DNA sequence: CGCATTTGACCCGCGC
DNA sequence: GCGCGGGTCAAATGCG
């Protein structure tokens, strides 16, 4: 099963300010649209006339409807995610015996060459398949294919948005990684970094991180294999120290939109939280606490977004200008 | 001093 | 067999 995080859950907040008045000058238009998006609508004075007021109310209604739609979409996505996660757990349970054998083989041969290791792992899996399977020799081809599927390490891609100037190639996913190499590949001028799980050789998981050739602000992390140990943040939660809330076993930090600017939500970023809160939140995404946490995360992400900051600054400065103008008109 | 990162060298698979 | 390119190793280096 390949897990590719190409879902676009981004809200595209204010990347293109909404046009309110078609004939309004650009500067004014941007400021006013920002007012609406940032919730300053109530403070906009009615001095500009009833026509504009009506337009603003209409816009507010439109934005409210859009917000409702987005909320529904988010709910559906959460449901889908929960379903997929359950399916993953079921799948894992079904294959736990095979995975255990493969992991044991991987540990015992950690110092051998990769080829030999792969051969041993595959033979361990093959033995298991053969032992468990009652298939006759006529099914050899299909069982071969099955084996090949087992041998293939699980590969998943995660896309993360970072500062384009940030050259660290670090994708925060909660796990600890040790960098063991960096290469410049032919198809992409930006270097590719190679990481191993810090639990290696016990944990065979590797990841490759490289900036997207299309958008330098996006880093693509390719994960190979599955961790055979609990998520560090989970382990910490059980052992007493708190760093982050995890939303499942797969990294859910990122999204990518292939077209247009997006805002990426990083749900794995560490956040101070009490043990009790964590217990209450885990596994109940509909809980008000979770939703509050989710909103906090979104707010945190938004405040880190330069576009959002610029929009906020524009809105605030616009607000002050507006107030000054009003004061002047009142004083005159 | 120990650990993580860097980086050049090396290995290996693949296409010609 | 050779060259190319991706992936890995391991000595050197940096940092806390």
mmCIF file of C-alpha atoms (C1' of nucleotides) in Angstrom:
data_model
loop_
_atom_site.group_PDB
_atom_site.id
_atom_site.type_symbol
_atom_site.label_atom_id
_atom_site.label_comp_id
_atom_site.label_asym_id
_atom_site.label_seq_id
_atom_site.Cartn_x
_atom_site.Cartn_y
_atom_site.Cartn_z
ATOM 1 C CA UNK A 1 0.000 0.000 0.000
ATOM 2 C CA UNK A 2 1.479 3.265 -1.067
ATOM 3 C CA UNK A 3 0.680 6.295 0.973
ATOM 4 C CA UNK A 4 1.122 9.462 -0.976
ATOM 5 C CA UNK A 5 0.164 12.663 0.714
ATOM 6 C CA UNK A 6 -1.002 14.577 -2.247
ATOM 7 C CA UNK A 7 -4.311 15.609 -0.787
ATOM 8 C CA UNK A 8 -4.826 19.296 -0.895
ATOM 9 C CA UNK A 9 -6.270 20.245 2.440
ATOM 10 C CA UNK A 10 -4.915 23.717 2.301
ATOM 11 C CA UNK A 11 -7.372 26.527 2.676
ATOM 12 C CA UNK A 12 -5.501 28.941 0.419
ATOM 13 C CA UNK A 13 -6.164 31.657 2.927
ATOM 14 C CA UNK A 14 -5.735 35.085 1.506
ATOM 15 C CA UNK A 15 -3.198 34.080 -1.065
ATOM 16 C CA UNK A 16 -5.345 35.987 -3.518
ATOM 17 C CA UNK A 17 -7.407 38.644 -1.779
ATOM 18 C CA UNK A 18 -11.062 38.522 -2.643
ATOM 19 C CA UNK A 19 -12.351 41.283 -4.829
ATOM 20 C CA UNK A 20 -15.175 43.231 -3.236
ATOM 21 C CA UNK A 21 -15.735 46.224 -5.418
ATOM 22 C CA UNK A 22 -14.868 45.755 -9.037
ATOM 23 C CA UNK A 23 -14.135 49.431 -9.611
ATOM 24 C CA UNK A 24 -12.287 50.086 -6.408
ATOM 25 C CA UNK A 25 -8.584 50.999 -6.612
ATOM 26 C CA UNK A 26 -6.259 48.023 -5.929
ATOM 27 C CA UNK A 27 -4.801 49.276 -2.640
ATOM 28 C CA UNK A 28 -8.176 49.940 -1.076
ATOM 29 C CA UNK A 29 -9.528 46.645 -2.366
ATOM 30 C CA UNK A 30 -6.774 44.610 -0.746
ATOM 31 C CA UNK A 31 -7.186 46.294 2.585
ATOM 32 C CA UNK A 32 -10.926 45.828 2.658
ATOM 33 C CA UNK A 33 -10.837 42.213 1.622
ATOM 34 C CA UNK A 34 -8.334 41.578 4.335
ATOM 35 C CA UNK A 35 -10.688 43.170 6.824
ATOM 36 C CA UNK A 36 -13.335 40.691 5.915
ATOM 37 C CA UNK A 37 -11.088 37.673 5.955
ATOM 38 C CA UNK A 38 -9.562 38.633 9.245
ATOM 39 C CA UNK A 39 -12.834 39.357 10.961
ATOM 40 C CA UNK A 40 -12.579 43.122 11.092
ATOM 41 C CA UNK A 41 -15.822 43.545 9.255
ATOM 42 C CA UNK A 42 -17.695 44.672 12.332
ATOM 43 C CA UNK A 43 -15.330 47.578 12.721
ATOM 44 C CA UNK A 44 -15.695 48.909 9.202
ATOM 45 C CA UNK A 45 -17.630 52.155 9.483
ATOM 46 C CA UNK A 46 -20.869 52.584 7.581
ATOM 47 C CA UNK A 47 -19.757 55.977 6.337
ATOM 48 C CA UNK A 48 -18.983 54.615 2.862
ATOM 49 C CA UNK A 49 -22.637 54.234 2.003
ATOM 50 C CA UNK A 50 -25.362 51.670 1.967
ATOM 51 C CA UNK A 51 -24.263 50.162 -1.318
ATOM 52 C CA UNK A 52 -20.886 49.180 0.064
ATOM 53 C CA UNK A 53 -22.466 47.977 3.286
ATOM 54 C CA UNK A 54 -24.722 45.692 1.310
ATOM 55 C CA UNK A 55 -21.768 44.397 -0.660
ATOM 56 C CA UNK A 56 -19.862 43.738 2.535
ATOM 57 C CA UNK A 57 -22.772 41.865 4.072
ATOM 58 C CA UNK A 58 -23.127 39.855 0.911
ATOM 59 C CA UNK A 59 -19.429 39.072 1.010
ATOM 60 C CA UNK A 60 -19.701 38.091 4.658
ATOM 61 C CA UNK A 61 -22.500 35.697 3.824
ATOM 62 C CA UNK A 62 -20.454 34.256 0.996
ATOM 63 C CA UNK A 63 -17.423 33.770 3.220
ATOM 64 C CA UNK A 64 -19.595 32.204 5.910
ATOM 65 C CA UNK A 65 -21.001 29.748 3.396
ATOM 66 C CA UNK A 66 -17.493 28.957 2.190
ATOM 67 C CA UNK A 67 -16.356 28.453 5.746
ATOM 68 C CA UNK A 68 -19.242 26.057 6.327
ATOM 69 C CA UNK A 69 -18.334 24.136 3.183
ATOM 70 C CA UNK A 70 -14.707 23.896 4.257
ATOM 71 C CA UNK A 71 -15.752 22.677 7.682
ATOM 72 C CA UNK A 72 -17.834 19.953 6.057
ATOM 73 C CA UNK A 73 -14.927 18.987 3.810
ATOM 74 C CA UNK A 74 -12.640 18.838 6.813
ATOM 75 C CA UNK A 75 -15.106 16.611 8.649
ATOM 76 C CA UNK A 76 -15.307 14.265 5.676
ATOM 77 C CA UNK A 77 -11.531 14.173 5.433
ATOM 78 C CA UNK A 78 -11.230 13.349 9.123
ATOM 79 C CA UNK A 79 -13.732 10.529 8.708
ATOM 80 C CA UNK A 80 -11.847 9.170 5.709
ATOM 81 C CA UNK A 81 -8.611 9.384 7.618
ATOM 82 C CA UNK A 82 -10.074 7.466 10.556
ATOM 83 C CA UNK A 83 -11.384 4.795 8.195
ATOM 84 C CA UNK A 84 -8.034 4.457 6.450
ATOM 85 C CA UNK A 85 -6.235 4.263 9.759
ATOM 86 C CA UNK A 86 -8.513 1.491 10.948
ATOM 87 C CA UNK A 87 -7.889 -0.380 7.712
ATOM 88 C CA UNK A 88 -4.160 0.050 8.212
ATOM 89 C CA UNK A 89 -4.369 -1.345 11.739
ATOM 90 C CA UNK A 90 -6.366 -4.328 10.500
ATOM 91 C CA UNK A 91 -3.837 -4.916 7.756
ATOM 92 C CA UNK A 92 -0.973 -4.673 10.237
ATOM 93 C CA UNK A 93 -2.620 -7.157 12.589
ATOM 94 C CA UNK A 94 -3.114 -9.607 9.736
ATOM 95 C CA UNK A 95 0.550 -9.437 8.811
ATOM 96 C CA UNK A 96 2.064 -9.072 12.255
ATOM 97 C CA UNK A 97 3.568 -12.598 12.220
ATOM 98 C CA UNK A 98 5.328 -12.032 8.924
ATOM 99 C CA UNK A 99 6.574 -8.612 9.982
ATOM 100 C CA UNK A 100 7.993 -9.978 13.223
ATOM 101 C CA UNK A 101 9.984 -12.617 11.387
ATOM 102 C CA UNK A 102 11.279 -10.123 8.874
ATOM 103 C CA UNK A 103 12.295 -7.709 11.624
ATOM 104 C CA UNK A 104 14.099 -10.462 13.515
ATOM 105 C CA UNK A 105 15.971 -11.395 10.380
ATOM 106 C CA UNK A 106 16.891 -7.772 9.800
ATOM 107 C CA UNK A 107 18.345 -7.430 13.308
ATOM 108 C CA UNK A 108 20.382 -10.613 13.152
ATOM 109 C CA UNK A 109 22.100 -9.662 9.926
ATOM 110 C CA UNK A 110 22.582 -5.968 10.389
ATOM 111 C CA UNK A 111 26.282 -6.057 9.602
ATOM 112 C CA UNK A 112 26.038 -8.041 6.393
ATOM 113 C CA UNK A 113 25.848 -6.593 2.955
ATOM 114 C CA UNK A 114 22.527 -5.186 1.840
ATOM 115 C CA UNK A 115 22.074 -7.810 -0.817
ATOM 116 C CA UNK A 116 22.563 -10.634 1.634
ATOM 117 C CA UNK A 117 20.256 -8.944 4.075
ATOM 118 C CA UNK A 118 17.534 -8.554 1.522
ATOM 119 C CA UNK A 119 17.945 -12.182 0.548
ATOM 120 C CA UNK A 120 17.650 -13.348 4.136
ATOM 121 C CA UNK A 121 14.637 -11.183 4.843
ATOM 122 C CA UNK A 122 12.952 -12.356 1.707
ATOM 123 C CA UNK A 123 13.752 -15.968 2.500
ATOM 124 C CA UNK A 124 12.357 -15.529 6.007
ATOM 125 C CA UNK A 125 9.213 -14.073 4.536
ATOM 126 C CA UNK A 126 9.120 -16.714 1.839
ATOM 127 C CA UNK A 127 9.421 -19.475 4.405
ATOM 128 C CA UNK A 128 6.591 -17.939 6.304
ATOM 129 C CA UNK A 129 4.502 -17.616 3.212
ATOM 130 C CA UNK A 130 5.254 -21.189 2.288
ATOM 131 C CA UNK A 131 4.445 -22.457 5.753
ATOM 132 C CA UNK A 132 1.210 -20.607 5.959
ATOM 133 C CA UNK A 133 0.128 -21.150 2.433
ATOM 134 C CA UNK A 134 -1.550 -24.280 1.171
ATOM 135 C CA UNK A 135 -1.196 -23.238 -2.416
ATOM 136 C CA UNK A 136 -0.133 -25.848 -4.929
ATOM 137 C CA UNK A 137 2.689 -25.509 -7.452
ATOM 138 C CA UNK A 138 0.235 -24.298 -10.043
ATOM 139 C CA UNK A 139 -0.183 -21.118 -8.011
ATOM 140 C CA UNK A 140 3.542 -20.502 -8.084
ATOM 141 C CA UNK A 141 3.333 -17.382 -10.203
ATOM 142 C CA UNK A 142 0.738 -15.706 -8.078
ATOM 143 C CA UNK A 143 2.548 -16.584 -4.860
ATOM 144 C CA UNK A 144 5.774 -15.258 -6.358
ATOM 145 C CA UNK A 145 4.038 -11.998 -7.000
ATOM 146 C CA UNK A 146 2.723 -11.994 -3.458
ATOM 147 C CA UNK A 147 6.213 -12.562 -2.137
ATOM 148 C CA UNK A 148 7.578 -9.748 -4.225
ATOM 149 C CA UNK A 149 4.956 -7.483 -2.762
ATOM 150 C CA UNK A 150 6.042 -8.532 0.711
ATOM 151 C CA UNK A 151 9.701 -7.902 -0.047
ATOM 152 C CA UNK A 152 9.037 -4.398 -1.296
ATOM 153 C CA UNK A 153 9.507 -2.002 1.596
ATOM 154 C CA UNK A 154 6.587 0.276 2.148
ATOM 155 C CA UNK A 155 7.307 3.549 0.429
ATOM 156 C CA UNK A 156 5.437 6.698 1.226
ATOM 157 C CA UNK A 157 5.948 10.260 0.186
ATOM 158 C CA UNK A 158 5.299 13.254 2.352
ATOM 159 C CA UNK A 159 5.487 16.797 1.130
ATOM 160 C CA UNK A 160 6.262 19.614 3.476
ATOM 161 C CA UNK A 161 6.423 23.355 3.008
ATOM 162 C CA UNK A 162 9.406 25.159 4.497
ATOM 163 C CA UNK A 163 11.206 28.437 4.020
ATOM 164 C CA UNK A 164 12.909 28.401 0.612
ATOM 165 C CA UNK A 165 16.016 29.833 2.263
ATOM 166 C CA UNK A 166 16.107 27.006 4.780
ATOM 167 C CA UNK A 167 18.713 24.555 3.511
ATOM 168 C CA UNK A 168 18.554 22.144 6.430
ATOM 169 C CA UNK A 169 16.257 19.651 4.637
ATOM 170 C CA UNK A 170 14.664 18.724 7.929
ATOM 171 C CA UNK A 171 11.145 17.333 7.912
ATOM 172 C CA UNK A 172 9.716 17.141 11.403
ATOM 173 C CA UNK A 173 7.702 13.951 11.680
ATOM 174 C CA UNK A 174 8.236 13.087 15.323
ATOM 175 C CA UNK A 175 10.837 10.415 14.690
ATOM 176 C CA UNK A 176 14.548 10.862 15.247
ATOM 177 C CA UNK A 177 16.773 10.544 12.191
ATOM 178 C CA UNK A 178 20.496 10.300 11.572
ATOM 179 C CA UNK A 179 21.784 11.767 8.366
ATOM 180 C CA UNK A 180 24.178 9.457 6.578
ATOM 181 C CA UNK A 181 24.573 10.989 3.195
ATOM 182 C CA UNK A 182 23.815 13.769 0.779
ATOM 183 C CA UNK A 183 23.882 13.701 -2.989
ATOM 184 C CA UNK A 184 23.137 16.020 -5.839
ATOM 185 C CA UNK A 185 21.003 14.117 -8.282
ATOM 186 C CA UNK A 186 20.779 14.693 -11.966
ATOM 187 C CA UNK A 187 17.097 15.492 -12.192
ATOM 188 C CA UNK A 188 17.121 18.066 -9.399
ATOM 189 C CA UNK A 189 19.752 20.745 -8.684
ATOM 190 C CA UNK A 190 18.974 20.760 -4.976
ATOM 191 C CA UNK A 191 20.787 18.084 -2.951
ATOM 192 C CA UNK A 192 19.049 14.972 -1.676
ATOM 193 C CA UNK A 193 19.659 14.076 1.953
ATOM 194 C CA UNK A 194 19.610 10.486 3.191
ATOM 195 C CA UNK A 195 18.441 9.683 6.707
ATOM 196 C CA UNK A 196 18.224 6.514 8.748
ATOM 197 C CA UNK A 197 16.024 6.081 11.767
ATOM 198 C CA UNK A 198 18.135 6.719 14.856
ATOM 199 C CA UNK A 199 17.022 3.289 16.119
ATOM 200 C CA UNK A 200 18.908 1.675 13.218
ATOM 201 C CA UNK A 201 19.962 -1.074 12.694
ATOM 202 C CA UNK A 202 17.052 -2.295 14.815
ATOM 203 C CA UNK A 203 14.683 -0.108 12.815
ATOM 204 C CA UNK A 204 15.268 -0.383 9.074
ATOM 205 C CA UNK A 205 13.382 2.743 8.072
ATOM 206 C CA UNK A 206 15.101 5.236 5.813
ATOM 207 C CA UNK A 207 14.012 8.498 4.361
ATOM 208 C CA UNK A 208 15.177 10.687 1.530
ATOM 209 C CA UNK A 209 14.549 14.399 1.638
ATOM 210 C CA UNK A 210 14.855 16.672 -1.340
ATOM 211 C CA UNK A 211 13.426 20.003 -2.375
ATOM 212 C CA UNK A 212 10.810 19.920 -5.054
ATOM 213 C CA UNK A 213 12.161 20.944 -8.421
ATOM 214 C CA UNK A 214 8.926 22.799 -9.122
ATOM 215 C CA UNK A 215 8.626 24.674 -5.845
ATOM 216 C CA UNK A 216 11.763 25.258 -3.805
ATOM 217 C CA UNK A 217 9.695 25.932 -0.710
ATOM 218 C CA UNK A 218 8.426 22.347 -0.738
ATOM 219 C CA UNK A 219 10.543 19.482 0.511
ATOM 220 C CA UNK A 220 9.656 15.948 -0.502
ATOM 221 C CA UNK A 221 10.377 13.247 2.061
ATOM 222 C CA UNK A 222 10.314 9.673 0.812
ATOM 223 C CA UNK A 223 9.982 7.065 3.548
ATOM 224 C CA UNK A 224 11.081 3.473 2.973
ATOM 225 C CA UNK A 225 9.913 0.763 5.309
ATOM 226 C CA UNK A 226 8.001 0.822 8.536
ATOM 227 C CA UNK A 227 9.161 1.662 12.027
ATOM 228 C CA UNK A 228 9.234 -1.417 14.236
ATOM 229 C CA UNK A 229 9.164 0.658 17.407
ATOM 230 C CA UNK A 230 6.615 3.028 18.882
ATOM 231 C CA UNK A 231 6.494 6.627 17.773
ATOM 232 C CA UNK A 232 8.963 8.524 20.016
ATOM 233 C CA UNK A 233 6.336 11.030 21.038
ATOM 234 C CA UNK A 234 4.028 8.191 22.044
ATOM 235 C CA UNK A 235 6.795 6.543 23.978
ATOM 236 C CA UNK A 236 7.491 9.800 25.708
ATOM 237 C CA UNK A 237 3.835 10.197 26.518
ATOM 238 C CA UNK A 238 3.789 6.833 28.212
ATOM 239 C CA UNK A 239 7.069 7.393 29.988
ATOM 240 C CA UNK A 240 6.098 10.747 31.400
ATOM 241 C CA UNK A 241 7.575 13.487 29.250
ATOM 242 C CA UNK A 242 5.434 15.408 26.810
ATOM 243 C CA UNK A 243 6.458 16.848 23.503
ATOM 244 C CA UNK A 244 3.834 16.443 20.890
ATOM 245 C CA UNK A 245 0.437 15.122 20.019
ATOM 246 C CA UNK A 246 0.415 12.476 17.343
ATOM 247 C CA UNK A 247 -2.521 11.908 15.097
ATOM 248 C CA UNK A 248 -1.911 8.331 14.124
ATOM 249 C CA UNK A 249 0.984 6.229 13.018
ATOM 250 C CA UNK A 250 1.611 7.879 9.706
ATOM 251 C CA UNK A 251 3.209 11.272 9.382
ATOM 252 C CA UNK A 252 0.377 13.686 8.843
ATOM 253 C CA UNK A 253 2.346 16.850 8.840
ATOM 254 C CA UNK A 254 1.923 18.013 5.367
ATOM 255 C CA UNK A 255 -0.059 18.682 2.292
ATOM 256 C CA UNK A 256 0.749 19.886 -1.159
ATOM 257 C CA UNK A 257 -1.149 21.635 -3.820
ATOM 258 C CA UNK A 258 0.235 21.318 -7.283
ATOM 259 C CA UNK A 259 -1.260 24.600 -8.339
ATOM 260 C CA UNK A 260 -1.262 27.907 -6.596
ATOM 261 C CA UNK A 261 0.046 29.020 -3.237
ATOM 262 C CA UNK A 262 -1.050 27.020 -0.238
ATOM 263 C CA UNK A 263 -0.609 27.046 3.493
ATOM 264 C CA UNK A 264 0.678 23.848 4.991
ATOM 265 C CA UNK A 265 -0.504 22.628 8.341
ATOM 266 C CA UNK A 266 2.109 20.839 10.368
ATOM 267 C CA UNK A 267 0.199 18.783 12.899
ATOM 268 C CA UNK A 268 3.226 17.084 14.319
ATOM 269 C CA UNK A 269 4.977 20.138 15.663
ATOM 270 C CA UNK A 270 5.722 19.784 19.370
ATOM 271 C CA UNK A 271 3.427 21.606 21.719
ATOM 272 C CA UNK A 272 3.489 21.672 25.514
ATOM 273 C CA UNK A 273 0.507 19.757 26.804
ATOM 274 C CA UNK A 274 -0.568 18.051 29.971
ATOM 275 C CA UNK A 275 -0.683 14.278 30.238
ATOM 276 C CA UNK A 276 -4.402 14.331 30.924
ATOM 277 C CA UNK A 277 -5.123 16.544 27.936
ATOM 278 C CA UNK A 278 -3.199 14.155 25.727
ATOM 279 C CA UNK A 279 -5.135 11.166 26.988
ATOM 280 C CA UNK A 280 -8.400 12.934 26.410
ATOM 281 C CA UNK A 281 -7.494 14.054 22.942
ATOM 282 C CA UNK A 282 -6.019 10.885 21.564
ATOM 283 C CA UNK A 283 -8.413 8.899 19.491
ATOM 284 C CA UNK A 284 -11.248 11.382 19.684
ATOM 285 C CA UNK A 285 -10.929 13.889 16.912
ATOM 286 C CA UNK A 286 -14.438 15.139 17.414
ATOM 287 C CA UNK A 287 -13.785 16.132 20.995
ATOM 288 C CA UNK A 288 -13.972 19.866 21.629
ATOM 289 C CA UNK A 289 -10.485 19.704 23.118
ATOM 290 C CA UNK A 290 -9.167 18.231 19.912
ATOM 291 C CA UNK A 291 -10.912 20.861 17.859
ATOM 292 C CA UNK A 292 -9.498 23.549 20.101
ATOM 293 C CA UNK A 293 -6.059 22.049 19.677
ATOM 294 C CA UNK A 294 -6.598 21.830 15.948
ATOM 295 C CA UNK A 295 -7.584 25.491 15.783
ATOM 296 C CA UNK A 296 -4.544 26.415 17.861
ATOM 297 C CA UNK A 297 -2.318 24.489 15.480
ATOM 298 C CA UNK A 298 -3.885 26.229 12.510
ATOM 299 C CA UNK A 299 -3.439 29.606 14.172
ATOM 300 C CA UNK A 300 0.141 28.746 14.978
ATOM 301 C CA UNK A 301 0.791 27.724 11.393
ATOM 302 C CA UNK A 302 -0.900 30.799 10.041
ATOM 303 C CA UNK A 303 1.148 33.101 12.206
ATOM 304 C CA UNK A 304 4.274 31.441 10.871
ATOM 305 C CA UNK A 305 3.210 32.015 7.298
ATOM 306 C CA UNK A 306 4.838 35.110 5.793
ATOM 307 C CA UNK A 307 1.911 35.700 3.446
ATOM 308 C CA UNK A 308 -0.483 35.645 6.335
ATOM 309 C CA UNK A 309 1.721 37.995 8.329
ATOM 310 C CA UNK A 310 1.855 40.400 5.409
ATOM 311 C CA UNK A 311 -1.907 40.259 5.065
ATOM 312 C CA UNK A 312 -2.341 40.795 8.783
ATOM 313 C CA UNK A 313 0.045 43.732 8.741
ATOM 314 C CA UNK A 314 -1.805 45.213 5.786
ATOM 315 C CA UNK A 315 -5.101 44.723 7.549
ATOM 316 C CA UNK A 316 -3.914 46.285 10.795
ATOM 317 C CA UNK A 317 -2.265 49.234 9.095
ATOM 318 C CA UNK A 318 -5.354 49.633 6.961
ATOM 319 C CA UNK A 319 -7.470 49.554 10.085
ATOM 320 C CA UNK A 320 -5.414 52.321 11.670
ATOM 321 C CA UNK A 321 -5.593 54.385 8.510
ATOM 322 C CA UNK A 322 -9.323 53.866 8.426
ATOM 323 C CA UNK A 323 -9.679 54.940 12.051
ATOM 324 C CA UNK A 324 -7.514 57.990 11.468
ATOM 325 C CA UNK A 325 -9.621 58.947 8.494
ATOM 326 C CA UNK A 326 -12.783 58.516 10.525
ATOM 327 C CA UNK A 327 -11.365 60.589 13.371
ATOM 328 C CA UNK A 328 -10.412 63.283 10.917
ATOM 329 C CA UNK A 329 -13.851 63.307 9.346
ATOM 330 C CA UNK A 330 -15.394 63.427 12.793
ATOM 331 C CA UNK A 331 -13.126 66.272 13.868
ATOM 332 C CA UNK A 332 -13.589 68.261 10.690
ATOM 333 C "C1'" DC B 1 34.869 13.601 24.788
ATOM 334 C "C1'" DG B 2 31.003 11.781 22.570
ATOM 335 C "C1'" DC B 3 27.799 12.327 19.193
ATOM 336 C "C1'" DA B 4 25.861 14.070 14.861
ATOM 337 C "C1'" DT B 5 26.835 15.904 10.458
ATOM 338 C "C1'" DT B 6 29.569 16.499 6.323
ATOM 339 C "C1'" DT B 7 31.613 14.931 2.286
ATOM 340 C "C1'" DG B 8 34.592 12.400 -0.802
ATOM 341 C "C1'" DA B 9 35.189 7.674 -2.020
ATOM 342 C "C1'" DC B 10 33.314 3.539 -3.032
ATOM 343 C "C1'" DC B 11 29.716 0.049 -4.355
ATOM 344 C "C1'" DC B 12 26.268 -1.660 -7.271
ATOM 345 C "C1'" DG B 13 22.666 -1.904 -10.687
ATOM 346 C "C1'" DC B 14 21.418 -0.649 -15.168
ATOM 347 C "C1'" DG B 15 21.676 0.651 -19.987
ATOM 348 C "C1'" DC B 16 24.411 0.710 -23.993
ATOM 349 C "C1'" DG C 1 33.134 -4.181 -20.475
ATOM 350 C "C1'" DC C 2 32.321 0.537 -19.609
ATOM 351 C "C1'" DG C 3 30.209 4.632 -18.046
ATOM 352 C "C1'" DC C 4 26.667 6.775 -15.450
ATOM 353 C "C1'" DG C 5 23.974 7.747 -11.567
ATOM 354 C "C1'" DG C 6 21.836 6.638 -7.179
ATOM 355 C "C1'" DG C 7 22.808 4.957 -2.718
ATOM 356 C "C1'" DT C 8 25.942 3.930 1.185
ATOM 357 C "C1'" DC C 9 30.158 3.994 3.905
ATOM 358 C "C1'" DA C 10 33.381 5.922 6.863
ATOM 359 C "C1'" DA C 11 36.988 9.260 8.013
ATOM 360 C "C1'" DA C 12 37.121 14.050 9.027
ATOM 361 C "C1'" DT C 13 35.057 17.760 11.136
ATOM 362 C "C1'" DG C 14 32.108 20.508 14.090
ATOM 363 C "C1'" DC C 15 29.519 21.280 18.111
ATOM 364 C "C1'" DG C 16 27.698 21.105 22.774
#
